[in-house]
Short mmCIF file of C-alpha atoms in Angstrom, two decimals:
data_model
loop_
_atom_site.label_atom_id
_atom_site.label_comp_id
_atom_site.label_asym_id
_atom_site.label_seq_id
_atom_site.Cartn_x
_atom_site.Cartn_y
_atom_site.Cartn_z
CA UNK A 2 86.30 25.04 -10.52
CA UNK A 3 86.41 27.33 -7.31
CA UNK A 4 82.29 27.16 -7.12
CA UNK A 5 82.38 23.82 -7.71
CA UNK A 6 85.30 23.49 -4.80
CA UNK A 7 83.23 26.19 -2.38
CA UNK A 8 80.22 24.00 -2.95
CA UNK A 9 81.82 20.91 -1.83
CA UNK A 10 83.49 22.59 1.02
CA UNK A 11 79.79 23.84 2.43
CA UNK A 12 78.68 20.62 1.87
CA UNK A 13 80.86 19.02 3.79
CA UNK A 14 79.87 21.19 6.64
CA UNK A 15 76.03 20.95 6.41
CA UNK A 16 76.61 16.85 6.60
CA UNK A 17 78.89 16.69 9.27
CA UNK A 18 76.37 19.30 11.08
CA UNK A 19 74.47 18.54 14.45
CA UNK A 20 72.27 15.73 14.71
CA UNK A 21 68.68 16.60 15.97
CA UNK A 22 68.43 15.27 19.00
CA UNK A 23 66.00 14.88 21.97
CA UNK A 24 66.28 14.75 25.63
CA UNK A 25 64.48 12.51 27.36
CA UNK A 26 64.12 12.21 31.79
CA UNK A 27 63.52 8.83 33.56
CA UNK A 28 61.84 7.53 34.63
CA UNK A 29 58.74 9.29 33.67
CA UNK A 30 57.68 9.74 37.41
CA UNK A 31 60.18 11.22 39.61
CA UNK A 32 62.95 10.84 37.10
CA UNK A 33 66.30 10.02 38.06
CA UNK A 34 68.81 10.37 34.69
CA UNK A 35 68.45 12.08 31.58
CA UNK A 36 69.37 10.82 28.13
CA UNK A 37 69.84 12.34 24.54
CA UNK A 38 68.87 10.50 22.12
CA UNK A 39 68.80 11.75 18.22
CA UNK A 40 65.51 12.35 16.68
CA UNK A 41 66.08 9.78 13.50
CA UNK A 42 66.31 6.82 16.13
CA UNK A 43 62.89 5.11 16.83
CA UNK A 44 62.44 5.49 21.12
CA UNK A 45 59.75 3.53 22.53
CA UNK A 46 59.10 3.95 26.46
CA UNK A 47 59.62 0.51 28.44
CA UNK A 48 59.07 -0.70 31.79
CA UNK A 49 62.40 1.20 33.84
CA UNK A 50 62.98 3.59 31.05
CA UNK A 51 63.33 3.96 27.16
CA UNK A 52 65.06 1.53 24.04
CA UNK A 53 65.77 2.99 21.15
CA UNK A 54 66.85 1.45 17.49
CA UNK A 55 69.21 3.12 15.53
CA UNK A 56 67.05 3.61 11.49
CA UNK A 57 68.80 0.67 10.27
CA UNK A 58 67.91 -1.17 13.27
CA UNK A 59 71.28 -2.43 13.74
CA UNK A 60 71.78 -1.22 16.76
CA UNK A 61 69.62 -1.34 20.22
CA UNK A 62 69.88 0.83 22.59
CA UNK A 63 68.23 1.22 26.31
CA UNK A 64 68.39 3.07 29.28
CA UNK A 65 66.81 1.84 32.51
CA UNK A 66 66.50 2.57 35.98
CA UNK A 67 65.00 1.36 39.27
CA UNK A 68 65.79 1.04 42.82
CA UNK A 69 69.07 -0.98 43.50
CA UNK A 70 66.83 -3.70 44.67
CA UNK A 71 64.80 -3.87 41.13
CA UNK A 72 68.49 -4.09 39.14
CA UNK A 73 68.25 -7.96 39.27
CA UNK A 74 64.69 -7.72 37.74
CA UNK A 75 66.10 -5.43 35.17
CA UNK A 76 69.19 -7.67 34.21
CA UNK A 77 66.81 -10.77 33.98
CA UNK A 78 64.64 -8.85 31.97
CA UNK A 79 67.09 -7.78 29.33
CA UNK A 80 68.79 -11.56 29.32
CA UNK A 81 65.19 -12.52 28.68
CA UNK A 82 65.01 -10.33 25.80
CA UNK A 83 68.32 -11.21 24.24
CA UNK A 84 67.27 -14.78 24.56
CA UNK A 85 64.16 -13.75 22.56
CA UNK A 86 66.33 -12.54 19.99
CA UNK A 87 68.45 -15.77 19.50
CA UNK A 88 71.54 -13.59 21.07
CA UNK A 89 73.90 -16.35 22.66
CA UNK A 90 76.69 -14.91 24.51
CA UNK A 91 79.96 -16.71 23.84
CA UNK A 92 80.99 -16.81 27.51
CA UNK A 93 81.09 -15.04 30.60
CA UNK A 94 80.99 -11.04 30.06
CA UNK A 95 84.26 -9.19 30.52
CA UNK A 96 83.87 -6.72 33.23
CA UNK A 97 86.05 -3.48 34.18
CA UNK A 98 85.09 -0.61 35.85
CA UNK A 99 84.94 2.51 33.74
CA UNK A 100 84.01 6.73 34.26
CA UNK A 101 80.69 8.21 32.27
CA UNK A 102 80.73 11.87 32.51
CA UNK A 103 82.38 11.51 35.73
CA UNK A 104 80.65 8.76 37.24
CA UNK A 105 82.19 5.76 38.37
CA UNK A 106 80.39 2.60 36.43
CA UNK A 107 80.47 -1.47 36.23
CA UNK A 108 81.10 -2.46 32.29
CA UNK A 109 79.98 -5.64 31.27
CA UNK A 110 81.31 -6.70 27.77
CA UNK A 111 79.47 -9.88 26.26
CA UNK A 112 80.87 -11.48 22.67
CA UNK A 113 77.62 -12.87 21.10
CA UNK A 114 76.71 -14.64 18.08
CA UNK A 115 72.77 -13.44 16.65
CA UNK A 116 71.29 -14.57 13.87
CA UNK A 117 73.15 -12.53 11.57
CA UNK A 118 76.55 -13.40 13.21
CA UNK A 119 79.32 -12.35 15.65
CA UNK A 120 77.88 -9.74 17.89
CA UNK A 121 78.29 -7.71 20.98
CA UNK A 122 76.19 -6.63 23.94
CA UNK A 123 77.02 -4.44 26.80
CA UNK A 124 75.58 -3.59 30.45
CA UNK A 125 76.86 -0.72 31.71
CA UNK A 126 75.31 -0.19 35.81
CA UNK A 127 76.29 3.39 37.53
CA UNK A 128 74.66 4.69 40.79
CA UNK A 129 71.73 7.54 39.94
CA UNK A 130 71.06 8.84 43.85
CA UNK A 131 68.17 8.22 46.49
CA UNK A 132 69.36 4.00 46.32
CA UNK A 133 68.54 4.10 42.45
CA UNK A 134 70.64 2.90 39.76
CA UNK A 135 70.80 2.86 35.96
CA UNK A 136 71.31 0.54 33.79
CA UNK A 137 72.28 1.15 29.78
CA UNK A 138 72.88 -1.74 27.57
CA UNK A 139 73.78 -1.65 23.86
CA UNK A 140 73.12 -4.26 21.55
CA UNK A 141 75.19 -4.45 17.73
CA UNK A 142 77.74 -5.74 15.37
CA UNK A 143 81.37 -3.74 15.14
CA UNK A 144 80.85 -2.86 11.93
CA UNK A 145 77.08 -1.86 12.93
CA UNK A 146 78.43 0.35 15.97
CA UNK A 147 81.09 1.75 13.59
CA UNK A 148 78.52 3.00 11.33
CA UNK A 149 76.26 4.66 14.13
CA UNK A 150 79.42 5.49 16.01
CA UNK A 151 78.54 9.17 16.07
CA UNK A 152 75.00 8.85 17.05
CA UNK A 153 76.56 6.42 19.56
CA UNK A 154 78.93 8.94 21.00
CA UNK A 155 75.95 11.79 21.66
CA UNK A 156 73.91 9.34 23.76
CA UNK A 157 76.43 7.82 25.60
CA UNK A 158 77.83 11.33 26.20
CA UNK A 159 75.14 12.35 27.27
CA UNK A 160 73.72 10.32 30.27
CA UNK A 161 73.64 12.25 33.26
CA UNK A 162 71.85 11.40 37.10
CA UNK A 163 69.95 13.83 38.52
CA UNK A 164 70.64 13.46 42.02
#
């Protein structure tokens, strides 16, 4: 009973353990942010920066950046590629201003309906120095982003300008 207790309790450990991660700099010229991202995500490199799917491909992930100028490119862009995707946002997006890792940032909340349902998307738009900004958006059902919540958690913890 005790080995059988000590083996669960070790267990426990090794699965809640780190998640192998990667770092990744953009963009790839003269980067301005970094990102984490965790190793069992598929990352392919885009236009203004990276996307990544989460391995049940429930949840879409990317991180962008460009001059200020570009960001209007970018956003039509990604609407273009939600549109692609049959994502129809409900309404307008609610928007609040919100802090990542100490940098003040524009929110953008969108309820969505996909082919497999309700949805949600979110822009999130933060200043990353020399008149360059980034843009993140994230793509996924609740119950999706409760499931991935963790892996969720490193990369949004981990965004960071280099300035």
């Amino acid at each position: 009973m005790f080995r059988n207790l000590c083996f669960a309790v070790i267990f426990a450990f090794v699965a809640a353990g780190p998640v192998e991660a990667r770092n990744y700099a953009f963009p790839e010229k003269n980067p301005t942010a970094t990102v984490v991202i965790p190793d069992s995500w598929d990352v392919d490199e885009i236009e203004f920066g990276y996307t990544a799917s989460s391995p049940d491909e429930d949840i879409i992930f990317t991180v962008e950046t460009a001059s200020a100028s570009r960001l209007d490119r970018m956003m039509e862009q990604n609407m273009q590629w939600l549109k692609e995707q049959d994502i129809v946002p409900k309404g307008k997006p609610k928007e609040q201003e919100i802090n990542i890792n100490g940098i003040a940032a524009a929110l953008f909340t969108y309820e969505a309906t996909d082919p497999d349902g309700d949805t949600v998307f979110e822009f999130v738009i933060f200043p990353a120095g020399q008149g360059r900004v980034v843009l993140m958006s994230l793509w996924g059902s609740d119950e999706a982003r409760a499931e991935n919540k963790k892996e969720i958690d490193i990369i949004i913890n981990s965004i960071k300008p280099i300035n």
